[in-house]
């Protein structure tokens, strides 16, 4: 199969020009201002952007969590990702403390069989001992070159300081990066208990139970351990200026640290958790939605590239029956805001169209940096000869509305219900195969492949 995309405005993290792209088999074989090549399928992309397939470096699809399971399957989540322009997902494999990492990895991997887009995993480390270390080595050998740790969720995924130290030491030895959820779990537990004892039980208390200082302390803590071990670390879902500052200070000390922020924190503020009739529960995640003033800091840090990547932390729980488990006790609301389908369109509309970031930064943050940091580049994350033909033909003239009524995500609400978007993917290819056409999923489930990744040996 060959595919010729003509006359598109090709935008990568560093380039912006009008040209043609020829895809042969699964890869890009030619790029030029004008190609006369013959192809099985020709698409005219005049007036459209052509972006590299977007990468979401932080999603949850299979997730046993807080007494329930996240709603999506790979069938639903990968379709949602693709119609939203995301061609590669990196899922957090999250074993419980009592689970074996290797068994968990195999379970998570088996869930992805029907994925329509490409995928990889970060392997969660929820305890550390000799046996775990041996299994982690094996998982890295199988091409999973990143760990995930939680400094939050006491008694569930959270690890103690000795385990943190040993996990980072192993990561340094193996040359894998450690992604981390940074919040001080003791402070969270104490603040939650205090609020509940004062009968402050609604979703609007989520922010007060995990204020910016709690996140900044988690980040500072991780930075100190990274400094002592030399490990490379990546702060997931960084939500506030205090946490950004902790990374900046660490950078000045020579710590190898990267920052991810997720789309909900850029555009939603804590007032959403105050919605009446318990609707605020739809907006409960950790770290929580913040005071709106933090959004300016996030956009500025994205512009300056202190924030490398914009992910989602897609964690879909229905309002009915799942978020509702926390009526009368906000600490029991399953955490997460689904957005795998909407990330790219929201970042484009509220970032590029509002003049907050330029097109190259948009591509860099939503695709290229994730590929670079996690060992997928240049196979993914850019448009160049030899790269996978993962392409997004994006229509900047589209005007539409986000709504649960038309979404692919298998969850009973959309956190951005009624929001206007100013552009959307029209055609999306995964390794040369058209999976989205006319902005609809037309592809094949199971086309997605596991992307194995090599450690960096830093
Ligand atoms: O609220 C969140 N973030 N839910 C998913 C689990 C996690 O912490 O990433
Ligand atoms: Zn997290
Ligand atoms: Zn500390
Ligand atoms: Zn997460």
CSV table of C-alpha atoms and ligand atoms in Angstrom, one decimal:
chain,number,residue,atom,x,y,z
A,1,UNK,CA,0.0,0.0,0.0
A,2,UNK,CA,1.2,3.5,-0.8
A,3,UNK,CA,-0.4,6.8,0.2
A,4,UNK,CA,0.4,10.2,-1.2
A,5,UNK,CA,-0.6,13.3,0.8
A,6,UNK,CA,-0.4,16.4,-1.4
A,7,UNK,CA,-0.2,20.1,-0.7
A,8,UNK,CA,-0.5,20.0,3.0
A,9,UNK,CA,1.2,22.5,5.4
A,10,UNK,CA,3.6,20.1,7.1
A,11,UNK,CA,4.4,21.1,10.6
A,12,UNK,CA,6.8,19.4,13.0
A,13,UNK,CA,8.5,20.6,16.2
A,14,UNK,CA,11.0,22.5,14.1
A,15,UNK,CA,9.7,22.9,10.5
A,16,UNK,CA,6.7,24.4,8.7
A,17,UNK,CA,6.4,24.2,4.9
A,18,UNK,CA,4.0,23.2,2.2
A,19,UNK,CA,4.7,19.9,0.5
A,20,UNK,CA,3.9,16.3,-0.4
A,21,UNK,CA,4.5,13.2,1.6
A,22,UNK,CA,4.7,9.7,0.1
A,23,UNK,CA,4.1,6.8,2.5
A,24,UNK,CA,5.1,3.3,1.3
A,25,UNK,CA,4.2,0.3,3.5
A,26,UNK,CA,4.4,1.5,7.1
A,27,UNK,CA,6.9,4.3,6.7
A,28,UNK,CA,7.4,7.7,5.1
A,29,UNK,CA,9.5,7.3,2.0
A,30,UNK,CA,9.7,10.7,0.4
A,31,UNK,CA,9.0,14.3,1.3
A,32,UNK,CA,9.4,17.2,-1.1
A,33,UNK,CA,7.7,20.4,-2.1
A,34,UNK,CA,6.2,18.6,-5.1
A,35,UNK,CA,6.2,14.8,-5.7
A,36,UNK,CA,4.9,13.3,-9.0
A,37,UNK,CA,4.9,9.8,-7.5
A,38,UNK,CA,2.0,7.3,-8.2
A,39,UNK,CA,0.3,5.9,-5.2
A,40,UNK,CA,-2.6,3.6,-4.4
A,41,UNK,CA,-4.4,6.4,-2.6
A,42,UNK,CA,-3.9,10.2,-3.0
A,43,UNK,CA,-5.2,12.7,-0.5
A,44,UNK,CA,-5.3,16.4,-1.2
A,45,UNK,CA,-4.4,18.2,2.0
A,46,UNK,CA,-4.5,21.8,0.6
A,47,UNK,CA,-5.5,24.2,3.3
A,48,UNK,CA,-4.9,21.6,6.0
A,49,UNK,CA,-2.0,21.0,8.4
A,50,UNK,CA,-0.1,17.7,8.3
A,51,UNK,CA,1.2,16.9,11.8
A,52,UNK,CA,3.1,13.9,13.1
A,53,UNK,CA,0.8,11.5,14.9
A,54,UNK,CA,0.3,12.8,18.4
A,55,UNK,CA,1.5,10.8,21.4
A,56,UNK,CA,-0.2,10.7,24.8
A,57,UNK,CA,2.5,9.7,27.3
A,58,UNK,CA,0.1,9.3,30.2
A,59,UNK,CA,-3.1,7.3,30.0
A,60,UNK,CA,-5.0,4.7,32.1
A,61,UNK,CA,-7.1,2.3,30.2
A,62,UNK,CA,-7.1,-0.9,32.3
A,63,UNK,CA,-7.0,0.5,35.9
A,64,UNK,CA,-8.2,-1.2,39.0
A,65,UNK,CA,-8.4,1.8,41.4
A,66,UNK,CA,-10.3,3.0,44.4
A,67,UNK,CA,-12.5,0.0,44.5
A,68,UNK,CA,-13.5,0.0,40.9
A,69,UNK,CA,-12.2,-0.2,37.3
A,70,UNK,CA,-11.7,2.5,34.7
A,71,UNK,CA,-14.3,2.3,32.0
A,72,UNK,CA,-12.4,2.2,28.8
A,73,UNK,CA,-11.1,-0.8,27.0
A,74,UNK,CA,-8.4,-0.6,24.3
A,75,UNK,CA,-11.2,-0.9,21.7
A,76,UNK,CA,-12.9,2.3,23.0
A,77,UNK,CA,-9.8,4.2,24.1
A,78,UNK,CA,-7.8,3.7,21.0
A,79,UNK,CA,-10.7,4.7,18.7
A,80,UNK,CA,-11.1,7.8,20.9
A,81,UNK,CA,-7.4,8.5,20.8
A,82,UNK,CA,-7.3,8.2,17.0
A,83,UNK,CA,-10.3,10.4,16.2
A,84,UNK,CA,-8.6,13.0,18.4
A,85,UNK,CA,-5.3,12.7,16.5
A,86,UNK,CA,-3.4,10.5,19.0
A,87,UNK,CA,-1.7,7.6,17.2
A,88,UNK,CA,0.4,6.3,20.1
A,89,UNK,CA,-0.6,5.8,23.8
A,90,UNK,CA,1.7,5.1,26.7
A,91,UNK,CA,-0.3,3.5,29.4
A,92,UNK,CA,0.6,3.3,33.0
A,93,UNK,CA,0.8,-0.4,34.0
A,94,UNK,CA,-0.2,-0.1,37.7
A,95,UNK,CA,0.3,-3.3,39.8
A,96,UNK,CA,-1.0,-3.2,43.3
A,97,UNK,CA,1.6,-3.6,46.1
A,98,UNK,CA,0.9,-7.3,46.4
A,99,UNK,CA,1.1,-8.0,42.6
A,100,UNK,CA,4.1,-9.2,40.7
A,101,UNK,CA,5.3,-6.7,38.2
A,102,UNK,CA,5.9,-9.3,35.5
A,103,UNK,CA,2.5,-10.9,35.8
A,104,UNK,CA,0.9,-7.4,35.8
A,105,UNK,CA,2.8,-6.4,32.7
A,106,UNK,CA,1.6,-9.5,30.9
A,107,UNK,CA,-2.0,-8.8,32.1
A,108,UNK,CA,-1.8,-5.2,30.9
A,109,UNK,CA,-0.2,-6.2,27.6
A,110,UNK,CA,-3.0,-8.8,27.0
A,111,UNK,CA,-5.6,-6.1,27.3
A,112,UNK,CA,-4.1,-4.1,24.5
A,113,UNK,CA,-4.5,-6.8,21.8
A,114,UNK,CA,-7.4,-5.0,20.0
A,115,UNK,CA,-5.8,-1.6,20.1
A,116,UNK,CA,-6.3,0.4,16.9
A,117,UNK,CA,-3.4,2.7,17.6
A,118,UNK,CA,0.2,1.9,18.7
A,119,UNK,CA,1.0,1.7,22.4
A,120,UNK,CA,3.6,1.2,25.0
A,121,UNK,CA,3.7,1.1,28.8
A,122,UNK,CA,5.4,2.6,31.8
A,123,UNK,CA,5.8,-0.2,34.3
A,124,UNK,CA,4.6,0.7,37.8
A,125,UNK,CA,6.8,0.0,40.8
A,126,UNK,CA,4.7,-0.3,43.9
A,127,UNK,CA,7.2,-2.2,46.1
A,128,UNK,CA,10.9,-2.9,45.8
A,129,UNK,CA,12.7,-6.0,46.8
A,130,UNK,CA,15.1,-8.4,45.1
A,131,UNK,CA,12.4,-10.4,43.3
A,132,UNK,CA,10.7,-7.2,42.0
A,133,UNK,CA,14.1,-5.9,40.8
A,134,UNK,CA,14.7,-9.1,38.9
A,135,UNK,CA,11.3,-8.8,37.2
A,136,UNK,CA,11.8,-5.2,36.4
A,137,UNK,CA,15.1,-6.1,34.7
A,138,UNK,CA,13.2,-8.6,32.6
A,139,UNK,CA,10.4,-6.1,31.7
A,140,UNK,CA,13.0,-3.6,30.6
A,141,UNK,CA,14.7,-6.3,28.5
A,142,UNK,CA,11.4,-6.8,26.8
A,143,UNK,CA,11.4,-3.2,25.7
A,144,UNK,CA,9.6,-1.3,28.4
A,145,UNK,CA,12.2,1.4,29.1
A,146,UNK,CA,10.4,3.5,31.8
A,147,UNK,CA,9.1,3.1,35.3
A,148,UNK,CA,6.2,4.7,37.1
A,149,UNK,CA,6.1,5.4,40.8
A,150,UNK,CA,3.5,7.0,43.0
A,151,UNK,CA,4.6,9.2,45.9
A,152,UNK,CA,0.8,9.5,46.7
A,153,UNK,CA,-2.0,7.0,47.4
A,154,UNK,CA,-0.9,5.8,50.8
A,155,UNK,CA,-1.6,2.1,51.2
A,156,UNK,CA,-2.4,1.5,47.5
A,157,UNK,CA,0.3,2.3,44.9
A,158,UNK,CA,2.6,4.5,47.1
A,159,UNK,CA,6.2,3.5,47.9
A,160,UNK,CA,8.3,4.4,50.9
A,161,UNK,CA,11.6,6.3,50.7
A,162,UNK,CA,13.9,3.3,50.8
A,163,UNK,CA,11.9,1.8,47.9
A,164,UNK,CA,12.1,5.1,46.1
A,165,UNK,CA,15.9,5.2,46.5
A,166,UNK,CA,16.4,1.7,45.3
A,167,UNK,CA,14.0,2.1,42.4
A,168,UNK,CA,15.9,5.2,41.2
A,169,UNK,CA,19.2,3.4,41.7
A,170,UNK,CA,18.0,0.5,39.5
A,171,UNK,CA,16.6,2.9,36.9
A,172,UNK,CA,20.0,4.7,36.8
A,173,UNK,CA,21.8,1.4,36.3
A,174,UNK,CA,19.5,0.3,33.5
A,175,UNK,CA,19.2,3.7,31.8
A,176,UNK,CA,15.5,4.0,32.1
A,177,UNK,CA,13.6,7.1,33.1
A,178,UNK,CA,11.3,7.1,36.1
A,179,UNK,CA,7.9,8.8,35.8
A,180,UNK,CA,6.4,9.9,39.1
A,181,UNK,CA,3.2,11.1,40.6
A,182,UNK,CA,4.4,13.6,43.1
A,183,UNK,CA,2.4,14.4,46.2
A,184,UNK,CA,3.3,13.9,49.8
A,185,UNK,CA,1.0,11.0,50.8
A,186,UNK,CA,1.2,11.7,54.6
A,187,UNK,CA,0.1,15.3,54.2
A,188,UNK,CA,-2.8,14.2,51.9
A,189,UNK,CA,-4.0,11.6,54.4
A,190,UNK,CA,-3.8,14.1,57.3
A,191,UNK,CA,-5.5,16.9,55.4
A,192,UNK,CA,-8.2,14.5,54.2
A,193,UNK,CA,-8.9,13.3,57.8
A,194,UNK,CA,-9.1,16.9,59.1
A,195,UNK,CA,-11.5,18.0,56.4
A,196,UNK,CA,-13.8,15.0,56.9
A,197,UNK,CA,-13.8,15.5,60.7
A,198,UNK,CA,-15.0,19.0,60.0
A,199,UNK,CA,-17.8,17.5,57.8
A,200,UNK,CA,-16.2,19.0,54.7
A,201,UNK,CA,-17.2,16.0,52.5
A,202,UNK,CA,-18.0,17.3,49.0
A,203,UNK,CA,-15.9,17.2,45.9
A,204,UNK,CA,-15.1,20.9,46.3
A,205,UNK,CA,-12.7,20.0,49.1
A,206,UNK,CA,-10.4,17.9,46.9
A,207,UNK,CA,-8.1,20.9,46.2
A,208,UNK,CA,-7.8,21.8,49.9
A,209,UNK,CA,-6.9,18.2,50.7
A,210,UNK,CA,-4.0,18.3,48.3
A,211,UNK,CA,-2.9,22.0,48.1
A,212,UNK,CA,0.0,23.2,45.9
A,213,UNK,CA,2.5,22.8,48.8
A,214,UNK,CA,1.7,19.1,49.0
A,215,UNK,CA,2.5,18.7,45.3
A,216,UNK,CA,5.6,20.9,45.5
A,217,UNK,CA,6.9,18.8,48.5
A,218,UNK,CA,6.4,15.7,46.4
A,219,UNK,CA,8.3,17.2,43.5
A,220,UNK,CA,11.1,18.5,45.8
A,221,UNK,CA,11.3,15.1,47.4
A,222,UNK,CA,11.7,13.3,44.0
A,223,UNK,CA,14.3,15.9,42.9
A,224,UNK,CA,16.4,15.3,46.0
A,225,UNK,CA,16.3,11.5,45.5
A,226,UNK,CA,17.1,12.0,41.8
A,227,UNK,CA,20.0,14.2,42.7
A,228,UNK,CA,21.4,11.6,45.1
A,229,UNK,CA,21.1,8.7,42.6
A,230,UNK,CA,21.7,10.4,39.3
A,231,UNK,CA,18.4,8.9,37.9
A,232,UNK,CA,16.4,10.6,35.2
A,233,UNK,CA,13.0,11.5,36.4
A,234,UNK,CA,9.7,12.8,34.8
A,235,UNK,CA,7.1,14.6,36.9
A,236,UNK,CA,3.6,13.6,35.6
A,237,UNK,CA,0.6,15.9,35.8
A,238,UNK,CA,2.4,18.9,37.2
A,239,UNK,CA,-0.4,21.3,38.1
A,240,UNK,CA,0.9,24.4,39.9
A,241,UNK,CA,3.5,27.1,40.0
A,242,UNK,CA,5.1,25.8,43.3
A,243,UNK,CA,5.8,22.4,41.7
A,244,UNK,CA,7.2,24.0,38.6
A,245,UNK,CA,9.5,26.1,40.7
A,246,UNK,CA,10.8,23.0,42.5
A,247,UNK,CA,11.8,21.5,39.2
A,248,UNK,CA,13.4,24.7,38.0
A,249,UNK,CA,15.5,24.8,41.2
A,250,UNK,CA,16.5,21.2,40.7
A,251,UNK,CA,17.5,22.0,37.1
A,252,UNK,CA,19.9,24.6,38.5
A,253,UNK,CA,21.5,21.8,40.7
A,254,UNK,CA,22.0,19.6,37.6
A,255,UNK,CA,19.1,17.2,38.2
A,256,UNK,CA,17.9,15.4,35.1
A,257,UNK,CA,14.2,16.1,35.4
A,258,UNK,CA,11.4,16.6,32.8
A,259,UNK,CA,7.9,18.0,33.3
A,260,UNK,CA,4.6,16.8,32.0
A,261,UNK,CA,1.3,18.7,32.5
A,262,UNK,CA,-2.0,17.4,31.5
A,263,UNK,CA,-4.8,19.1,29.5
A,264,UNK,CA,-7.3,19.4,32.3
A,265,UNK,CA,-5.0,21.5,34.4
A,266,UNK,CA,-4.4,24.0,31.5
A,267,UNK,CA,-8.1,24.8,31.0
A,268,UNK,CA,-10.2,23.7,34.0
A,269,UNK,CA,-10.0,25.3,37.4
A,270,UNK,CA,-11.2,24.2,40.9
A,271,UNK,CA,-14.6,26.0,40.5
A,272,UNK,CA,-15.7,23.0,38.4
A,273,UNK,CA,-15.5,20.8,41.5
A,274,UNK,CA,-18.1,23.2,43.0
A,275,UNK,CA,-20.8,22.3,40.5
A,276,UNK,CA,-24.1,21.5,42.2
A,277,UNK,CA,-25.8,18.1,42.6
A,278,UNK,CA,-22.4,16.4,43.2
A,279,UNK,CA,-21.5,17.1,39.5
A,280,UNK,CA,-18.2,18.5,40.8
A,281,UNK,CA,-17.2,14.8,41.2
A,282,UNK,CA,-16.7,14.6,37.5
A,283,UNK,CA,-13.7,17.0,38.0
A,284,UNK,CA,-12.0,15.2,40.9
A,285,UNK,CA,-8.5,14.2,40.0
A,286,UNK,CA,-5.1,14.2,41.7
A,287,UNK,CA,-3.3,16.6,41.8
A,288,UNK,CA,-6.6,18.5,41.9
A,289,UNK,CA,-7.8,21.3,39.7
A,290,UNK,CA,-6.3,24.5,41.0
A,291,UNK,CA,-7.1,28.1,41.3
A,292,UNK,CA,-7.3,29.6,37.8
A,293,UNK,CA,-4.2,31.7,38.4
A,294,UNK,CA,-2.0,28.6,38.0
A,295,UNK,CA,-3.1,28.2,34.4
A,296,UNK,CA,-1.1,31.2,33.3
A,297,UNK,CA,2.0,29.7,34.9
A,298,UNK,CA,1.4,26.4,33.1
A,299,UNK,CA,0.9,28.1,29.7
A,300,UNK,CA,4.1,30.2,30.3
A,301,UNK,CA,6.0,27.1,31.3
A,302,UNK,CA,4.8,25.4,28.2
A,303,UNK,CA,5.9,28.3,26.1
A,304,UNK,CA,9.3,28.4,27.7
A,305,UNK,CA,9.5,24.5,27.3
A,306,UNK,CA,10.0,24.0,31.1
A,307,UNK,CA,6.9,21.8,30.5
A,308,UNK,CA,8.1,19.3,27.9
A,309,UNK,CA,4.9,17.3,27.3
A,310,UNK,CA,1.2,17.7,27.4
A,311,UNK,CA,-0.6,14.5,28.2
A,312,UNK,CA,-4.0,13.6,29.6
A,313,UNK,CA,-3.8,11.3,32.6
A,314,UNK,CA,-7.0,9.9,30.9
A,315,UNK,CA,-8.7,8.0,33.7
A,316,UNK,CA,-12.3,7.4,32.8
A,317,UNK,CA,-14.9,6.7,35.5
A,318,UNK,CA,-18.6,7.1,35.0
A,319,UNK,CA,-20.5,9.7,37.0
A,320,UNK,CA,-23.3,7.2,37.6
A,321,UNK,CA,-22.3,4.4,39.8
A,322,UNK,CA,-18.6,5.3,40.0
A,323,UNK,CA,-17.9,8.9,40.8
A,324,UNK,CA,-21.1,8.6,42.9
A,325,UNK,CA,-19.2,6.1,45.2
A,326,UNK,CA,-17.9,9.3,46.8
A,327,UNK,CA,-21.2,10.9,47.8
A,328,UNK,CA,-20.7,11.9,51.4
A,329,UNK,CA,-16.9,11.4,51.3
A,330,UNK,CA,-14.9,13.1,48.5
A,331,UNK,CA,-11.9,10.8,49.3
A,332,UNK,CA,-13.8,7.9,47.8
A,333,UNK,CA,-14.5,9.6,44.5
A,334,UNK,CA,-12.5,7.6,41.9
A,335,UNK,CA,-9.9,10.1,40.6
A,336,UNK,CA,-9.6,11.1,37.0
A,337,UNK,CA,-10.8,13.3,34.2
A,338,UNK,CA,-11.2,11.5,30.8
A,339,UNK,CA,-9.7,13.5,27.9
A,340,UNK,CA,-7.7,11.2,25.6
A,341,UNK,CA,-10.1,12.1,22.7
A,342,UNK,CA,-10.0,15.9,23.3
A,343,UNK,CA,-6.4,16.7,24.3
A,344,UNK,CA,-5.1,17.7,20.9
A,345,UNK,CA,-8.2,19.7,19.9
A,346,UNK,CA,-8.3,21.6,23.2
A,347,UNK,CA,-4.5,22.3,23.1
A,348,UNK,CA,-4.9,23.5,19.5
A,349,UNK,CA,-7.9,25.7,20.3
A,350,UNK,CA,-6.8,27.1,23.7
A,351,UNK,CA,-3.1,27.1,22.9
A,352,UNK,CA,-2.5,27.8,19.3
A,353,UNK,CA,-5.7,29.7,18.4
A,354,UNK,CA,-5.6,31.8,21.5
A,355,UNK,CA,-2.0,32.8,20.7
A,356,UNK,CA,-0.5,31.1,23.8
A,357,UNK,CA,1.8,28.7,21.9
A,358,UNK,CA,2.9,28.5,18.4
A,359,UNK,CA,2.4,25.5,16.1
A,360,UNK,CA,5.9,24.1,16.5
A,361,UNK,CA,5.5,24.2,20.3
A,362,UNK,CA,2.1,22.5,19.9
A,363,UNK,CA,3.6,19.6,18.0
A,364,UNK,CA,6.6,19.4,20.2
A,365,UNK,CA,4.6,19.2,23.4
A,366,UNK,CA,1.9,16.9,22.1
A,367,UNK,CA,4.1,14.5,20.1
A,368,UNK,CA,7.9,15.1,19.6
A,369,UNK,CA,9.0,15.4,23.2
A,370,UNK,CA,7.2,12.3,24.4
A,371,UNK,CA,8.9,10.4,21.6
A,372,UNK,CA,12.3,11.8,22.5
A,373,UNK,CA,12.0,11.3,26.3
A,374,UNK,CA,10.6,7.8,26.1
A,375,UNK,CA,12.8,6.4,23.3
A,376,UNK,CA,10.4,6.4,20.4
A,377,UNK,CA,12.1,9.1,18.4
A,378,UNK,CA,12.5,9.3,15.4
A,379,UNK,CA,10.3,6.3,14.6
A,380,UNK,CA,7.5,8.4,16.2
A,381,UNK,CA,7.1,12.1,16.9
A,382,UNK,CA,8.2,13.6,13.7
A,383,UNK,CA,7.7,13.6,9.9
A,384,UNK,CA,10.9,12.5,8.2
A,385,UNK,CA,11.9,9.8,5.7
A,386,UNK,CA,12.1,6.5,7.5
A,387,UNK,CA,9.7,7.5,10.3
A,388,UNK,CA,6.5,5.6,10.8
A,389,UNK,CA,3.7,7.0,8.6
A,390,UNK,CA,1.7,8.2,11.6
A,391,UNK,CA,0.1,11.4,10.2
A,392,UNK,CA,-2.7,13.7,11.2
A,393,UNK,CA,-4.3,15.8,8.4
A,394,UNK,CA,-5.9,18.5,10.5
A,395,UNK,CA,-8.7,20.8,9.4
A,396,UNK,CA,-8.3,24.3,10.9
A,397,UNK,CA,-11.6,25.5,9.5
A,398,UNK,CA,-13.7,23.0,11.4
A,399,UNK,CA,-15.9,24.5,14.1
A,400,UNK,CA,-17.7,22.2,16.5
A,401,UNK,CA,-18.6,21.3,20.0
A,402,UNK,CA,-17.3,18.6,22.4
A,403,UNK,CA,-20.1,16.5,23.8
A,404,UNK,CA,-20.7,13.1,25.4
A,405,UNK,CA,-23.3,12.4,22.7
A,406,UNK,CA,-20.8,11.9,20.0
A,407,UNK,CA,-17.6,10.8,21.8
A,408,UNK,CA,-15.9,7.5,21.4
A,409,UNK,CA,-14.7,7.4,25.1
A,410,UNK,CA,-16.7,4.8,27.0
A,411,UNK,CA,-17.7,7.0,29.8
A,412,UNK,CA,-21.0,8.7,30.6
A,413,UNK,CA,-19.9,12.3,30.6
A,414,UNK,CA,-17.5,14.7,28.9
A,415,UNK,CA,-15.7,17.1,31.2
A,416,UNK,CA,-15.7,19.7,28.4
A,417,UNK,CA,-19.4,19.4,27.5
A,418,UNK,CA,-20.5,22.1,25.1
A,419,UNK,CA,-17.0,23.6,24.7
A,420,UNK,CA,-16.2,24.9,21.2
A,421,UNK,CA,-13.2,23.6,19.3
A,422,UNK,CA,-11.6,25.3,16.3
A,423,UNK,CA,-10.1,22.5,14.3
A,424,UNK,CA,-10.0,18.7,14.3
A,425,UNK,CA,-8.3,15.8,12.6
A,426,UNK,CA,-9.8,14.8,9.3
A,427,UNK,CA,-7.6,11.9,8.3
A,428,UNK,CA,-5.3,9.9,10.7
A,429,UNK,CA,-2.9,7.2,9.7
A,430,UNK,CA,-1.1,4.6,11.8
A,431,UNK,CA,2.0,3.1,10.1
A,432,UNK,CA,0.5,4.0,6.7
A,433,UNK,CA,-3.0,2.7,7.2
A,434,UNK,CA,-5.9,5.2,7.2
A,435,UNK,CA,-7.6,4.7,10.6
A,436,UNK,CA,-9.7,7.9,10.6
A,437,UNK,CA,-11.3,9.4,7.5
A,438,UNK,CA,-13.8,12.2,7.4
A,439,UNK,CA,-13.1,12.5,11.2
A,440,UNK,CA,-14.7,9.1,11.7
A,441,UNK,CA,-13.0,5.9,12.8
A,442,UNK,CA,-12.9,3.7,9.7
A,443,UNK,CA,-9.9,1.6,10.8
A,444,UNK,CA,-9.2,-1.8,12.0
A,445,UNK,CA,-9.1,-2.9,15.7
A,446,UNK,CA,-5.9,-4.8,16.4
A,447,UNK,CA,-3.8,-2.8,13.9
A,448,UNK,CA,-2.0,-1.2,16.9
A,449,UNK,CA,1.4,-2.6,17.8
A,450,UNK,CA,3.4,-2.7,21.0
A,451,UNK,CA,6.3,-0.2,20.6
A,452,UNK,CA,9.3,-1.6,22.4
A,453,UNK,CA,11.8,0.9,23.5
A,454,UNK,CA,15.5,0.8,24.3
A,455,UNK,CA,17.0,2.2,27.5
A,456,UNK,CA,19.2,5.3,27.0
A,457,UNK,CA,22.2,4.3,29.1
A,458,UNK,CA,22.8,7.8,30.4
B,1,LIG,O1,-6.6,11.6,39.3
B,1,LIG,C1,-5.8,10.9,38.7
B,1,LIG,N1,-4.7,11.4,38.4
B,1,LIG,N2,-6.2,9.6,38.4
B,1,LIG,C2,-5.5,8.6,37.8
B,1,LIG,C3,-4.4,8.0,38.7
B,1,LIG,C4,-3.2,8.9,38.7
B,1,LIG,O2,-2.9,9.5,39.8
B,1,LIG,O3,-2.5,9.1,37.7
B,2,LIG,ZN1,-1.1,10.3,39.1
B,3,LIG,ZN1,10.4,15.8,51.2
B,4,LIG,ZN1,-2.1,8.9,35.9
